[in-house]
Amino acid sequence: MPSLAAGVAERDITPPVGVDLTGYGGRASGCTSIHDPVYARALALSDGQTSVVLVSLDVLGIDFSVRDRLRERAASLGIGPSALVLNASHTHAGPATQRLRGLGEPDAAYVDRFVDLTSAAVEAALGDLAPASIVATRGPARIGHNRREHLLDGRTVLGRNRVGALLPHVDVLRLARPDGSPLATWFAHACHPTTLGGGNLAVSAEFPGVAVDAVER
């Protein structure tokens, strides 16, 4: 069986005050403060023949041009498009890194820095490859609700559907060093990070950031 190597790295991608947030329309201004930092995190995996990099980004999403720039930088490190997974946490309190009508405008200088820092995390993770083991598991996690509320008049509105579908679990990859000490935890749970609401003007990784802090502790 091929041996596994893994490497991890993160970079702080918190924008300067004033940069537009995205995820809600009608915000009165750009961000006015930093509630908590946002990060680009990279997990590199290799069996000695094939390498892949999973990237977690504390943003709502990225557009195709940003994706292509990140792919180009990864390609220079030997990571092709199919081996680079770019995953946005979908925080609604993160900097605009894609153009969505009425939801804030990306700041070009910040987007350049975002690409640089994310690429640096990928490069550092690849440079940190070391023997590791991996376990996939699933645990209970029910923090959200179905918001497709069906009204008696036939309309569907944003509300609370108490019998609607929701994800009751979190999927987890756990990486450990040869001595058993934890190397990294990669987790995924489908629920909109909208805790702070549309009136919020502070940068935040939202509940995924709180979850990361709890797992790290």
GROMACS .gro file of C-alpha atoms in nm:
model
  217
    1MET     CA    1   0.000   0.000   0.000
    2PRO     CA    2   0.142   0.345  -0.090
    3SER     CA    3   0.254   0.553   0.207
    4LEU     CA    4   0.084   0.886   0.272
    5ALA     CA    5   0.249   1.220   0.328
    6ALA     CA    6   0.065   1.533   0.437
    7GLY     CA    7   0.149   1.897   0.490
    8VAL     CA    8  -0.051   2.190   0.621
    9ALA     CA    9  -0.019   2.568   0.615
   10GLU     CA   10  -0.233   2.877   0.667
   11ARG     CA   11  -0.214   3.243   0.584
   12ASP     CA   12  -0.410   3.532   0.734
   13ILE     CA   13  -0.615   3.688   0.451
   14THR     CA   14  -0.794   3.947   0.665
   15PRO     CA   15  -0.860   4.259   0.452
   16PRO     CA   16  -0.795   4.616   0.561
   17VAL     CA   17  -1.084   4.816   0.702
   18GLY     CA   18  -1.282   4.977   0.422
   19VAL     CA   19  -1.288   4.681   0.183
   20ASP     CA   20  -1.639   4.577   0.081
   21LEU     CA   21  -1.793   4.270   0.240
   22THR     CA   22  -2.016   4.040   0.039
   23GLY     CA   23  -2.308   3.808   0.103
   24TYR     CA   24  -2.578   4.068   0.162
   25GLY     CA   25  -2.712   4.355  -0.045
   26GLY     CA   26  -2.760   4.709   0.079
   27ARG     CA   27  -2.470   4.732   0.319
   28ALA     CA   28  -2.411   5.098   0.405
   29SER     CA   29  -2.033   5.091   0.361
   30GLY     CA   30  -1.727   4.872   0.342
   31CYS     CA   31  -1.615   4.686   0.651
   32THR     CA   32  -1.565   4.909   0.954
   33SER     CA   33  -1.383   4.667   1.186
   34ILE     CA   34  -1.239   4.318   1.225
   35HIS     CA   35  -1.449   4.088   1.442
   36ASP     CA   36  -1.212   3.795   1.386
   37PRO     CA   37  -0.948   3.715   1.122
   38VAL     CA   38  -1.014   3.518   0.804
   39TYR     CA   39  -0.773   3.260   0.665
   40ALA     CA   40  -0.661   3.060   0.365
   41ARG     CA   41  -0.570   2.709   0.480
   42ALA     CA   42  -0.408   2.439   0.267
   43LEU     CA   43  -0.381   2.064   0.318
   44ALA     CA   44  -0.143   1.886   0.081
   45LEU     CA   45  -0.162   1.507   0.040
   46SER     CA   46   0.072   1.282  -0.154
   47ASP     CA   47   0.121   0.908  -0.201
   48GLY     CA   48   0.459   0.962  -0.361
   49GLN     CA   49   0.318   0.958  -0.712
   50THR     CA   50   0.014   1.184  -0.699
   51SER     CA   51  -0.024   1.502  -0.498
   52VAL     CA   52  -0.341   1.699  -0.429
   53VAL     CA   53  -0.404   2.017  -0.232
   54LEU     CA   54  -0.728   2.104  -0.054
   55VAL     CA   55  -0.768   2.476   0.010
   56SER     CA   56  -1.017   2.627   0.254
   57LEU     CA   57  -1.095   2.997   0.209
   58ASP     CA   58  -1.287   3.216   0.454
   59VAL     CA   59  -1.477   3.399   0.178
   60LEU     CA   60  -1.821   3.375   0.021
   61GLY     CA   61  -1.674   3.248  -0.306
   62ILE     CA   62  -1.432   3.335  -0.585
   63ASP     CA   63  -1.489   3.413  -0.951
   64PHE     CA   64  -1.341   3.230  -1.248
   65SER     CA   65  -1.061   3.482  -1.297
   66VAL     CA   66  -0.939   3.437  -0.939
   67ARG     CA   67  -0.971   3.060  -0.974
   68ASP     CA   68  -0.759   3.071  -1.289
   69ARG     CA   69  -0.490   3.279  -1.120
   70LEU     CA   70  -0.474   3.033  -0.830
   71ARG     CA   71  -0.459   2.741  -1.073
   72GLU     CA   72  -0.174   2.905  -1.262
   73ARG     CA   73   0.025   2.956  -0.943
   74ALA     CA   74  -0.042   2.597  -0.832
   75ALA     CA   75   0.062   2.464  -1.173
   76SER     CA   76   0.404   2.622  -1.124
   77LEU     CA   77   0.432   2.397  -0.816
   78GLY     CA   78   0.334   2.084  -1.009
   79ILE     CA   79  -0.032   2.084  -0.903
   80GLY     CA   80  -0.271   2.063  -1.197
   81PRO     CA   81  -0.630   2.195  -1.198
   82SER     CA   82  -0.782   1.856  -1.112
   83ALA     CA   83  -0.551   1.826  -0.810
   84LEU     CA   84  -0.640   2.164  -0.659
   85VAL     CA   85  -0.962   2.181  -0.459
   86LEU     CA   86  -1.069   2.540  -0.382
   87ASN     CA   87  -1.339   2.547  -0.116
   88ALA     CA   88  -1.501   2.863   0.019
   89SER     CA   89  -1.648   2.848   0.368
   90HIS     CA   90  -1.920   3.082   0.231
   91THR     CA   91  -1.901   3.327   0.518
   92HIS     CA   92  -2.137   3.620   0.460
   93ALA     CA   93  -1.902   3.845   0.659
   94GLY     CA   94  -1.596   3.806   0.440
   95PRO     CA   95  -1.428   4.035   0.186
   96ALA     CA   96  -1.564   4.054  -0.168
   97THR     CA   97  -1.350   3.831  -0.390
   98GLN     CA   98  -1.604   3.794  -0.670
   99ARG     CA   99  -1.834   4.038  -0.846
  100LEU     CA  100  -2.198   3.985  -0.750
  101ARG     CA  101  -2.449   4.254  -0.842
  102GLY     CA  102  -2.533   4.468  -0.542
  103LEU     CA  103  -2.324   4.260  -0.301
  104GLY     CA  104  -2.008   4.467  -0.278
  105GLU     CA  105  -1.723   4.533  -0.519
  106PRO     CA  106  -1.389   4.347  -0.501
  107ASP     CA  107  -1.091   4.565  -0.420
  108ALA     CA  108  -0.824   4.490  -0.684
  109ALA     CA  109  -0.528   4.542  -0.451
  110TYR     CA  110  -0.682   4.317  -0.189
  111VAL     CA  111  -0.766   4.046  -0.445
  112ASP     CA  112  -0.401   4.050  -0.558
  113ARG     CA  113  -0.293   4.000  -0.197
  114PHE     CA  114  -0.556   3.729  -0.151
  115VAL     CA  115  -0.412   3.538  -0.449
  116ASP     CA  116  -0.056   3.583  -0.321
  117LEU     CA  117  -0.136   3.465   0.031
  118THR     CA  118  -0.349   3.170  -0.081
  119SER     CA  119  -0.076   3.060  -0.320
  120ALA     CA  120   0.179   3.096  -0.041
  121ALA     CA  121  -0.030   2.864   0.177
  122VAL     CA  122  -0.039   2.604  -0.103
  123GLU     CA  123   0.337   2.627  -0.153
  124ALA     CA  124   0.406   2.602   0.221
  125ALA     CA  125   0.179   2.299   0.261
  126LEU     CA  126   0.358   2.121  -0.024
  127GLY     CA  127   0.691   2.208   0.136
  128ASP     CA  128   0.573   2.064   0.468
  129LEU     CA  129   0.496   1.711   0.340
  130ALA     CA  130   0.581   1.446   0.598
  131PRO     CA  131   0.459   1.091   0.678
  132ALA     CA  132   0.104   1.084   0.807
  133SER     CA  133  -0.201   0.863   0.851
  134ILE     CA  134  -0.557   0.955   0.763
  135VAL     CA  135  -0.898   0.856   0.896
  136ALA     CA  136  -1.237   0.954   0.753
  137THR     CA  137  -1.528   0.972   0.993
  138ARG     CA  138  -1.864   1.138   1.050
  139GLY     CA  139  -2.013   1.291   1.362
  140PRO     CA  140  -2.347   1.444   1.463
  141ALA     CA  141  -2.387   1.818   1.403
  142ARG     CA  142  -2.725   1.986   1.385
  143ILE     CA  143  -2.682   2.359   1.411
  144GLY     CA  144  -2.902   2.488   1.129
  145HIS     CA  145  -3.258   2.478   1.005
  146ASN     CA  146  -3.430   2.451   0.669
  147ARG     CA  147  -3.533   2.803   0.570
  148ARG     CA  148  -3.760   2.718   0.276
  149GLU     CA  149  -4.089   2.790   0.450
  150HIS     CA  150  -4.401   2.692   0.252
  151LEU     CA  151  -4.699   2.919   0.314
  152LEU     CA  152  -5.063   2.821   0.290
  153ASP     CA  153  -5.109   3.047  -0.013
  154GLY     CA  154  -4.855   2.837  -0.207
  155ARG     CA  155  -4.562   3.075  -0.180
  156THR     CA  156  -4.220   2.971  -0.051
  157VAL     CA  157  -4.034   3.232   0.154
  158LEU     CA  158  -3.722   3.254   0.366
  159GLY     CA  159  -3.833   3.140   0.708
  160ARG     CA  160  -3.829   2.819   0.908
  161ASN     CA  161  -3.939   2.482   0.773
  162ARG     CA  162  -3.946   2.251   1.073
  163VAL     CA  163  -3.982   1.935   0.862
  164GLY     CA  164  -3.755   2.032   0.572
  165ALA     CA  165  -3.428   1.864   0.485
  166LEU     CA  166  -3.109   1.964   0.664
  167LEU     CA  167  -2.769   1.807   0.716
  168PRO     CA  168  -2.748   1.639   1.058
  169HIS     CA  169  -2.378   1.547   1.047
  170VAL     CA  170  -2.026   1.674   0.988
  171ASP     CA  171  -1.779   1.485   0.768
  172VAL     CA  172  -1.422   1.478   0.897
  173LEU     CA  173  -1.075   1.387   0.772
  174ARG     CA  174  -0.826   1.350   1.054
  175LEU     CA  175  -0.453   1.350   0.980
  176ALA     CA  176  -0.199   1.229   1.235
  177ARG     CA  177   0.179   1.214   1.254
  178PRO     CA  178   0.353   0.876   1.293
  179ASP     CA  179   0.364   0.922   1.672
  180GLY     CA  180  -0.014   0.967   1.677
  181SER     CA  181  -0.015   1.339   1.746
  182PRO     CA  182  -0.272   1.539   1.547
  183LEU     CA  183  -0.154   1.704   1.227
  184ALA     CA  184  -0.475   1.843   1.081
  185THR     CA  185  -0.853   1.812   1.087
  186TRP     CA  186  -1.054   1.887   0.773
  187PHE     CA  187  -1.429   1.910   0.827
  188ALA     CA  188  -1.733   1.993   0.618
  189HIS     CA  189  -2.089   2.082   0.719
  190ALA     CA  190  -2.355   2.234   0.495
  191CYS     CA  191  -2.511   2.535   0.668
  192HIS     CA  192  -2.511   2.902   0.565
  193PRO     CA  193  -2.271   3.114   0.777
  194THR     CA  194  -2.518   3.399   0.830
  195THR     CA  195  -2.517   3.428   1.211
  196LEU     CA  196  -2.416   3.796   1.219
  197GLY     CA  197  -2.681   3.910   0.971
  198GLY     CA  198  -2.696   4.168   0.695
  199GLY     CA  199  -2.645   4.467   0.920
  200ASN     CA  200  -2.299   4.348   1.022
  201LEU     CA  201  -2.003   4.549   0.890
  202ALA     CA  202  -1.725   4.358   1.070
  203VAL     CA  203  -1.503   4.104   0.897
  204SER     CA  204  -1.564   3.754   1.032
  205ALA     CA  205  -1.512   3.389   0.943
  206GLU     CA  206  -1.858   3.336   1.100
  207PHE     CA  207  -1.944   3.007   1.268
  208PRO     CA  208  -1.692   2.805   1.060
  209GLY     CA  209  -1.418   3.018   1.215
  210VAL     CA  210  -1.553   2.952   1.563
  211ALA     CA  211  -1.561   2.580   1.482
  212VAL     CA  212  -1.198   2.588   1.364
  213ASP     CA  213  -1.092   2.762   1.687
  214ALA     CA  214  -1.274   2.498   1.894
  215VAL     CA  215  -1.114   2.210   1.703
  216GLU     CA  216  -0.768   2.366   1.735
  217ARG     CA  217  -0.813   2.406   2.112
   0.00000   0.00000   0.00000
